[in-house]
Amino acid sequence: MSMEHTLGNPEELAAGYAAGAMSAQEAAEFEAHLASGCAACAAEMRALEPAVADLLAGAQPMPPSPGLRAAVLRRATALVAVSQAPAQAPALQPWKNWSSTGGTDGIFYQHAAVDGPWEETGVPGVSVRRLFVDRANDRMTALFRMQAGSSYPSHRHHGDEECWVLEGELQVGKVRMRAGDFQRAAAGSLHPAQHTAGGCVLLISGSLEDKLVRA
């Protein structure tokens, strides 16, 4: 499972690091965070590579101070390490790395939610589509898509969870759910492994911190 993201917004962290806006201590902490394998920050660093290359191409040459040269080399080394690192397997619960979703005047809209993008999880055949995240209140709403024959492991709920079957069928223990069925699990409750024979799409609202239970 991936580590919980604790340093802040990955996009802001990567931009601040690449721009040299971090203090020496902040930069060192971010480098250690990257080295620990944070997929979200690594992706943001990769996304910044074209912009950094354009800036360097248009810059006027001038001899840097020894301190600046060392800092630039350190950041360049980190960028190269990220770009050359092998792609990591998807996290079992990628929503644990999601940042909060913004809105306007307390209202948030998500158009064509089912159209994607979908994010793979580390569970074979299970992908997730982020809709809304509120980290301050430990809540997320997302679409889950399970391919035919896939299963999601047993897990304990850190907060109340609500699930509505939009398409297909889902077997939850001895209960068989079909399109239109709804279930609610209270905080602290344990969900058994869930399986779908023909595939399904679920709308789920729950905690970001549910814990998988190993068999």
PDB file of C-alpha atoms in Angstrom:
ATOM      1  CA  MET A   1       0.000   0.000   0.000  1.00  0.00           C
ATOM      2  CA  SER A   2       1.171   3.512  -0.635  1.00  0.00           C
ATOM      3  CA  MET A   3       2.118   5.872   2.158  1.00  0.00           C
ATOM      4  CA  GLU A   4      -0.329   8.590   3.159  1.00  0.00           C
ATOM      5  CA  HIS A   5       0.475  11.973   1.624  1.00  0.00           C
ATOM      6  CA  THR A   6       1.384  14.283   4.504  1.00  0.00           C
ATOM      7  CA  LEU A   7       3.488  17.143   3.092  1.00  0.00           C
ATOM      8  CA  GLY A   8       0.751  19.025   1.247  1.00  0.00           C
ATOM      9  CA  ASN A   9      -0.547  19.434  -2.290  1.00  0.00           C
ATOM     10  CA  PRO A  10       1.685  17.439  -4.710  1.00  0.00           C
ATOM     11  CA  GLU A  11       1.343  19.997  -7.537  1.00  0.00           C
ATOM     12  CA  GLU A  12       2.357  22.912  -5.295  1.00  0.00           C
ATOM     13  CA  LEU A  13       5.227  20.944  -3.760  1.00  0.00           C
ATOM     14  CA  ALA A  14       6.685  19.953  -7.134  1.00  0.00           C
ATOM     15  CA  ALA A  15       6.352  23.491  -8.536  1.00  0.00           C
ATOM     16  CA  GLY A  16       7.982  25.040  -5.477  1.00  0.00           C
ATOM     17  CA  TYR A  17      10.827  22.551  -5.594  1.00  0.00           C
ATOM     18  CA  ALA A  18      11.502  22.955  -9.321  1.00  0.00           C
ATOM     19  CA  ALA A  19      11.398  26.758  -9.009  1.00  0.00           C
ATOM     20  CA  GLY A  20      13.848  26.763  -6.107  1.00  0.00           C
ATOM     21  CA  ALA A  21      11.283  28.420  -3.836  1.00  0.00           C
ATOM     22  CA  MET A  22      11.846  25.993  -0.964  1.00  0.00           C
ATOM     23  CA  SER A  23      14.266  26.483   1.891  1.00  0.00           C
ATOM     24  CA  ALA A  24      17.159  24.028   2.182  1.00  0.00           C
ATOM     25  CA  GLN A  25      15.280  22.109   4.876  1.00  0.00           C
ATOM     26  CA  GLU A  26      12.049  22.002   2.841  1.00  0.00           C
ATOM     27  CA  ALA A  27      13.932  20.846  -0.248  1.00  0.00           C
ATOM     28  CA  ALA A  28      15.659  18.093   1.718  1.00  0.00           C
ATOM     29  CA  GLU A  29      12.337  16.923   3.160  1.00  0.00           C
ATOM     30  CA  PHE A  30      10.768  16.867  -0.300  1.00  0.00           C
ATOM     31  CA  GLU A  31      13.712  14.923  -1.753  1.00  0.00           C
ATOM     32  CA  ALA A  32      13.348  12.345   1.017  1.00  0.00           C
ATOM     33  CA  HIS A  33       9.604  12.217   0.340  1.00  0.00           C
ATOM     34  CA  LEU A  34      10.273  11.575  -3.366  1.00  0.00           C
ATOM     35  CA  ALA A  35      12.801   8.881  -2.537  1.00  0.00           C
ATOM     36  CA  SER A  36      10.226   7.150  -0.323  1.00  0.00           C
ATOM     37  CA  GLY A  37       8.165   6.440  -3.457  1.00  0.00           C
ATOM     38  CA  CYS A  38       5.306   8.971  -3.503  1.00  0.00           C
ATOM     39  CA  ALA A  39       3.642   8.347  -6.876  1.00  0.00           C
ATOM     40  CA  ALA A  40       1.622  11.593  -6.810  1.00  0.00           C
ATOM     41  CA  CYS A  41       4.669  13.853  -6.341  1.00  0.00           C
ATOM     42  CA  ALA A  42       6.703  11.843  -8.852  1.00  0.00           C
ATOM     43  CA  ALA A  43       3.977  12.339 -11.457  1.00  0.00           C
ATOM     44  CA  GLU A  44       3.932  16.114 -10.831  1.00  0.00           C
ATOM     45  CA  MET A  45       7.725  16.255 -11.176  1.00  0.00           C
ATOM     46  CA  ARG A  46       7.527  14.445 -14.518  1.00  0.00           C
ATOM     47  CA  ALA A  47       4.834  16.852 -15.702  1.00  0.00           C
ATOM     48  CA  LEU A  48       7.137  19.825 -14.985  1.00  0.00           C
ATOM     49  CA  GLU A  49      10.041  18.506 -17.075  1.00  0.00           C
ATOM     50  CA  PRO A  50       8.952  20.186 -20.384  1.00  0.00           C
ATOM     51  CA  ALA A  51       8.470  23.571 -18.695  1.00  0.00           C
ATOM     52  CA  VAL A  52      11.851  23.357 -16.966  1.00  0.00           C
ATOM     53  CA  ALA A  53      13.515  22.424 -20.266  1.00  0.00           C
ATOM     54  CA  ASP A  54      11.920  25.427 -22.033  1.00  0.00           C
ATOM     55  CA  LEU A  55      13.076  27.809 -19.320  1.00  0.00           C
ATOM     56  CA  LEU A  56      16.621  26.486 -19.455  1.00  0.00           C
ATOM     57  CA  ALA A  57      16.682  26.762 -23.263  1.00  0.00           C
ATOM     58  CA  GLY A  58      15.737  30.447 -23.150  1.00  0.00           C
ATOM     59  CA  ALA A  59      17.930  31.448 -20.222  1.00  0.00           C
ATOM     60  CA  GLN A  60      20.960  33.721 -20.748  1.00  0.00           C
ATOM     61  CA  PRO A  61      24.194  31.998 -19.665  1.00  0.00           C
ATOM     62  CA  MET A  62      25.901  33.452 -16.610  1.00  0.00           C
ATOM     63  CA  PRO A  63      28.274  31.888 -14.098  1.00  0.00           C
ATOM     64  CA  PRO A  64      26.346  30.685 -11.013  1.00  0.00           C
ATOM     65  CA  SER A  65      27.532  31.050  -7.463  1.00  0.00           C
ATOM     66  CA  PRO A  66      28.857  27.830  -5.873  1.00  0.00           C
ATOM     67  CA  GLY A  67      25.787  27.556  -3.637  1.00  0.00           C
ATOM     68  CA  LEU A  68      23.342  28.076  -6.499  1.00  0.00           C
ATOM     69  CA  ARG A  69      25.207  25.606  -8.698  1.00  0.00           C
ATOM     70  CA  ALA A  70      25.021  22.938  -5.990  1.00  0.00           C
ATOM     71  CA  ALA A  71      21.292  23.537  -5.459  1.00  0.00           C
ATOM     72  CA  VAL A  72      20.546  23.353  -9.194  1.00  0.00           C
ATOM     73  CA  LEU A  73      22.561  20.151  -9.562  1.00  0.00           C
ATOM     74  CA  ARG A  74      20.726  18.603  -6.617  1.00  0.00           C
ATOM     75  CA  ARG A  75      17.333  19.439  -8.113  1.00  0.00           C
ATOM     76  CA  ALA A  76      18.386  18.228 -11.569  1.00  0.00           C
ATOM     77  CA  THR A  77      19.560  14.949 -10.070  1.00  0.00           C
ATOM     78  CA  ALA A  78      16.202  14.499  -8.362  1.00  0.00           C
ATOM     79  CA  LEU A  79      14.330  15.183 -11.613  1.00  0.00           C
ATOM     80  CA  VAL A  80      16.477  12.679 -13.511  1.00  0.00           C
ATOM     81  CA  ALA A  81      15.987  10.062 -10.810  1.00  0.00           C
ATOM     82  CA  VAL A  82      12.227  10.493 -10.988  1.00  0.00           C
ATOM     83  CA  SER A  83      12.107  10.381 -14.794  1.00  0.00           C
ATOM     84  CA  GLN A  84      14.280   7.263 -14.976  1.00  0.00           C
ATOM     85  CA  ALA A  85      12.621   5.384 -12.131  1.00  0.00           C
ATOM     86  CA  PRO A  86      10.517   2.409 -13.190  1.00  0.00           C
ATOM     87  CA  ALA A  87       6.771   2.977 -13.097  1.00  0.00           C
ATOM     88  CA  GLN A  88       5.330   1.967  -9.750  1.00  0.00           C
ATOM     89  CA  ALA A  89       2.435  -0.407  -9.409  1.00  0.00           C
ATOM     90  CA  PRO A  90      -0.858   1.365  -8.620  1.00  0.00           C
ATOM     91  CA  ALA A  91      -1.595   1.802  -4.924  1.00  0.00           C
ATOM     92  CA  LEU A  92      -4.227  -0.512  -3.492  1.00  0.00           C
ATOM     93  CA  GLN A  93      -6.139   2.529  -2.187  1.00  0.00           C
ATOM     94  CA  PRO A  94      -4.999   5.517  -4.321  1.00  0.00           C
ATOM     95  CA  TRP A  95      -7.595   7.823  -2.740  1.00  0.00           C
ATOM     96  CA  LYS A  96      -5.382   8.004   0.358  1.00  0.00           C
ATOM     97  CA  ASN A  97      -3.092  10.275  -1.703  1.00  0.00           C
ATOM     98  CA  TRP A  98      -5.860  12.480  -3.110  1.00  0.00           C
ATOM     99  CA  SER A  99      -5.932  16.158  -2.153  1.00  0.00           C
ATOM    100  CA  SER A 100      -9.114  18.051  -1.330  1.00  0.00           C
ATOM    101  CA  THR A 101     -11.376  19.195  -4.167  1.00  0.00           C
ATOM    102  CA  GLY A 102     -12.228  22.884  -4.444  1.00  0.00           C
ATOM    103  CA  GLY A 103     -15.578  24.466  -5.230  1.00  0.00           C
ATOM    104  CA  THR A 104     -17.196  27.863  -5.799  1.00  0.00           C
ATOM    105  CA  ASP A 105     -19.440  29.378  -3.116  1.00  0.00           C
ATOM    106  CA  GLY A 106     -19.692  25.995  -1.435  1.00  0.00           C
ATOM    107  CA  ILE A 107     -20.943  24.257  -4.591  1.00  0.00           C
ATOM    108  CA  PHE A 108     -19.006  21.746  -6.709  1.00  0.00           C
ATOM    109  CA  TYR A 109     -19.993  20.318 -10.107  1.00  0.00           C
ATOM    110  CA  GLN A 110     -18.589  17.304 -11.925  1.00  0.00           C
ATOM    111  CA  HIS A 111     -19.797  16.963 -15.510  1.00  0.00           C
ATOM    112  CA  ALA A 112     -19.739  13.650 -17.406  1.00  0.00           C
ATOM    113  CA  ALA A 113     -18.447  11.892 -14.314  1.00  0.00           C
ATOM    114  CA  VAL A 114     -18.648   8.393 -15.796  1.00  0.00           C
ATOM    115  CA  ASP A 115     -16.523   9.401 -18.808  1.00  0.00           C
ATOM    116  CA  GLY A 116     -13.301   9.417 -16.764  1.00  0.00           C
ATOM    117  CA  PRO A 117     -10.463   9.615 -16.257  1.00  0.00           C
ATOM    118  CA  TRP A 118     -10.373   6.338 -14.344  1.00  0.00           C
ATOM    119  CA  GLU A 119      -7.449   5.493 -12.070  1.00  0.00           C
ATOM    120  CA  GLU A 120      -6.240   1.933 -11.649  1.00  0.00           C
ATOM    121  CA  THR A 121      -5.937   0.514  -8.149  1.00  0.00           C
ATOM    122  CA  GLY A 122      -3.555  -2.227  -7.071  1.00  0.00           C
ATOM    123  CA  VAL A 123      -6.528  -4.595  -6.931  1.00  0.00           C
ATOM    124  CA  PRO A 124      -6.767  -6.434 -10.288  1.00  0.00           C
ATOM    125  CA  GLY A 125      -9.840  -5.407 -12.262  1.00  0.00           C
ATOM    126  CA  VAL A 126     -10.815  -2.517  -9.953  1.00  0.00           C
ATOM    127  CA  SER A 127     -10.512   1.151 -11.008  1.00  0.00           C
ATOM    128  CA  VAL A 128     -11.750   4.356  -9.393  1.00  0.00           C
ATOM    129  CA  ARG A 129     -13.005   7.732 -10.644  1.00  0.00           C
ATOM    130  CA  ARG A 130     -12.511  10.599  -8.215  1.00  0.00           C
ATOM    131  CA  LEU A 131     -15.534  12.887  -7.796  1.00  0.00           C
ATOM    132  CA  PHE A 132     -15.066  14.872  -4.574  1.00  0.00           C
ATOM    133  CA  VAL A 133     -12.571  14.852  -1.684  1.00  0.00           C
ATOM    134  CA  ASP A 134     -12.784  16.620   1.686  1.00  0.00           C
ATOM    135  CA  ARG A 135      -9.650  15.721   3.641  1.00  0.00           C
ATOM    136  CA  ALA A 136     -10.548  17.987   6.573  1.00  0.00           C
ATOM    137  CA  ASN A 137     -13.629  15.867   7.268  1.00  0.00           C
ATOM    138  CA  ASP A 138     -12.126  12.570   6.051  1.00  0.00           C
ATOM    139  CA  ARG A 139     -14.684  12.124   3.262  1.00  0.00           C
ATOM    140  CA  MET A 140     -14.494  11.167  -0.380  1.00  0.00           C
ATOM    141  CA  THR A 141     -17.052  10.405  -3.075  1.00  0.00           C
ATOM    142  CA  ALA A 142     -16.000   8.299  -6.049  1.00  0.00           C
ATOM    143  CA  LEU A 143     -17.138   5.896  -8.729  1.00  0.00           C
ATOM    144  CA  PHE A 144     -15.729   2.382  -8.550  1.00  0.00           C
ATOM    145  CA  ARG A 145     -15.658   0.113 -11.580  1.00  0.00           C
ATOM    146  CA  MET A 146     -15.133  -3.627 -11.101  1.00  0.00           C
ATOM    147  CA  GLN A 147     -14.463  -5.832 -14.099  1.00  0.00           C
ATOM    148  CA  ALA A 148     -16.189  -9.203 -14.467  1.00  0.00           C
ATOM    149  CA  GLY A 149     -14.688 -11.751 -12.093  1.00  0.00           C
ATOM    150  CA  SER A 150     -12.902  -9.187  -9.889  1.00  0.00           C
ATOM    151  CA  SER A 151     -12.990  -8.938  -6.090  1.00  0.00           C
ATOM    152  CA  TYR A 152     -12.241  -6.190  -3.558  1.00  0.00           C
ATOM    153  CA  PRO A 153     -10.621  -7.276  -0.263  1.00  0.00           C
ATOM    154  CA  SER A 154     -12.284  -7.239   3.133  1.00  0.00           C
ATOM    155  CA  HIS A 155     -11.875  -3.862   4.853  1.00  0.00           C
ATOM    156  CA  ARG A 156     -12.808  -2.075   8.079  1.00  0.00           C
ATOM    157  CA  HIS A 157     -14.556   1.286   7.809  1.00  0.00           C
ATOM    158  CA  HIS A 158     -12.893   4.288   9.431  1.00  0.00           C
ATOM    159  CA  GLY A 159     -16.088   6.295   8.866  1.00  0.00           C
ATOM    160  CA  ASP A 160     -19.636   5.710   7.655  1.00  0.00           C
ATOM    161  CA  GLU A 161     -19.763   4.371   4.092  1.00  0.00           C
ATOM    162  CA  GLU A 162     -22.643   4.502   1.613  1.00  0.00           C
ATOM    163  CA  CYS A 163     -22.715   2.507  -1.626  1.00  0.00           C
ATOM    164  CA  TRP A 164     -25.188   2.598  -4.502  1.00  0.00           C
ATOM    165  CA  VAL A 165     -24.963   0.028  -7.311  1.00  0.00           C
ATOM    166  CA  LEU A 166     -25.331   1.944 -10.587  1.00  0.00           C
ATOM    167  CA  GLU A 167     -24.699  -0.911 -13.007  1.00  0.00           C
ATOM    168  CA  GLY A 168     -24.270  -4.685 -12.835  1.00  0.00           C
ATOM    169  CA  GLU A 169     -24.268  -6.834  -9.720  1.00  0.00           C
ATOM    170  CA  LEU A 170     -22.170  -7.139  -6.557  1.00  0.00           C
ATOM    171  CA  GLN A 171     -21.929 -10.009  -4.084  1.00  0.00           C
ATOM    172  CA  VAL A 172     -21.279  -8.765  -0.516  1.00  0.00           C
ATOM    173  CA  GLY A 173     -20.927 -11.796   1.715  1.00  0.00           C
ATOM    174  CA  LYS A 174     -24.285 -13.587   1.449  1.00  0.00           C
ATOM    175  CA  VAL A 175     -26.054 -10.525   0.036  1.00  0.00           C
ATOM    176  CA  ARG A 176     -26.412 -10.127  -3.730  1.00  0.00           C
ATOM    177  CA  MET A 177     -26.875  -6.522  -4.847  1.00  0.00           C
ATOM    178  CA  ARG A 178     -28.097  -5.364  -8.252  1.00  0.00           C
ATOM    179  CA  ALA A 179     -28.417  -2.042 -10.083  1.00  0.00           C
ATOM    180  CA  GLY A 180     -30.450   0.352  -7.936  1.00  0.00           C
ATOM    181  CA  ASP A 181     -29.616  -1.350  -4.625  1.00  0.00           C
ATOM    182  CA  PHE A 182     -28.109   0.668  -1.754  1.00  0.00           C
ATOM    183  CA  GLN A 183     -26.099  -0.245   1.325  1.00  0.00           C
ATOM    184  CA  ARG A 184     -24.728   1.688   4.290  1.00  0.00           C
ATOM    185  CA  ALA A 185     -21.926   0.537   6.598  1.00  0.00           C
ATOM    186  CA  ALA A 186     -21.313   2.294   9.922  1.00  0.00           C
ATOM    187  CA  ALA A 187     -17.878   3.415  11.107  1.00  0.00           C
ATOM    188  CA  GLY A 188     -15.993   0.516  12.659  1.00  0.00           C
ATOM    189  CA  SER A 189     -17.942  -2.140  10.752  1.00  0.00           C
ATOM    190  CA  LEU A 190     -16.216  -4.818   8.693  1.00  0.00           C
ATOM    191  CA  HIS A 191     -17.017  -5.441   5.045  1.00  0.00           C
ATOM    192  CA  PRO A 192     -16.283  -8.966   3.807  1.00  0.00           C
ATOM    193  CA  ALA A 193     -14.579  -9.449   0.454  1.00  0.00           C
ATOM    194  CA  GLN A 194     -16.849  -8.270  -2.364  1.00  0.00           C
ATOM    195  CA  HIS A 195     -17.072 -10.023  -5.736  1.00  0.00           C
ATOM    196  CA  THR A 196     -18.758  -9.406  -9.074  1.00  0.00           C
ATOM    197  CA  ALA A 197     -19.346 -12.110 -11.657  1.00  0.00           C
ATOM    198  CA  GLY A 198     -20.406  -9.868 -14.527  1.00  0.00           C
ATOM    199  CA  GLY A 199     -18.895  -6.510 -13.530  1.00  0.00           C
ATOM    200  CA  CYS A 200     -20.401  -3.428 -11.874  1.00  0.00           C
ATOM    201  CA  VAL A 201     -20.149   0.332 -11.345  1.00  0.00           C
ATOM    202  CA  LEU A 202     -20.608   1.672  -7.803  1.00  0.00           C
ATOM    203  CA  LEU A 203     -21.090   5.166  -6.369  1.00  0.00           C
ATOM    204  CA  ILE A 204     -19.392   5.218  -2.960  1.00  0.00           C
ATOM    205  CA  SER A 205     -19.116   7.931  -0.313  1.00  0.00           C
ATOM    206  CA  GLY A 206     -16.961   7.145   2.690  1.00  0.00           C
ATOM    207  CA  SER A 207     -13.759   7.671   4.642  1.00  0.00           C
ATOM    208  CA  LEU A 208     -10.337   8.096   3.062  1.00  0.00           C
ATOM    209  CA  GLU A 209      -8.798   5.887   5.732  1.00  0.00           C
ATOM    210  CA  ASP A 210     -10.508   2.497   5.511  1.00  0.00           C
ATOM    211  CA  LYS A 211      -8.116  -0.331   6.405  1.00  0.00           C
ATOM    212  CA  LEU A 212      -7.721  -3.470   4.330  1.00  0.00           C
ATOM    213  CA  VAL A 213      -7.979  -6.697   6.311  1.00  0.00           C
ATOM    214  CA  ARG A 214      -5.662  -9.468   5.254  1.00  0.00           C
ATOM    215  CA  ALA A 215      -7.176 -12.939   5.110  1.00  0.00           C
TER     216      ALA A 215
END
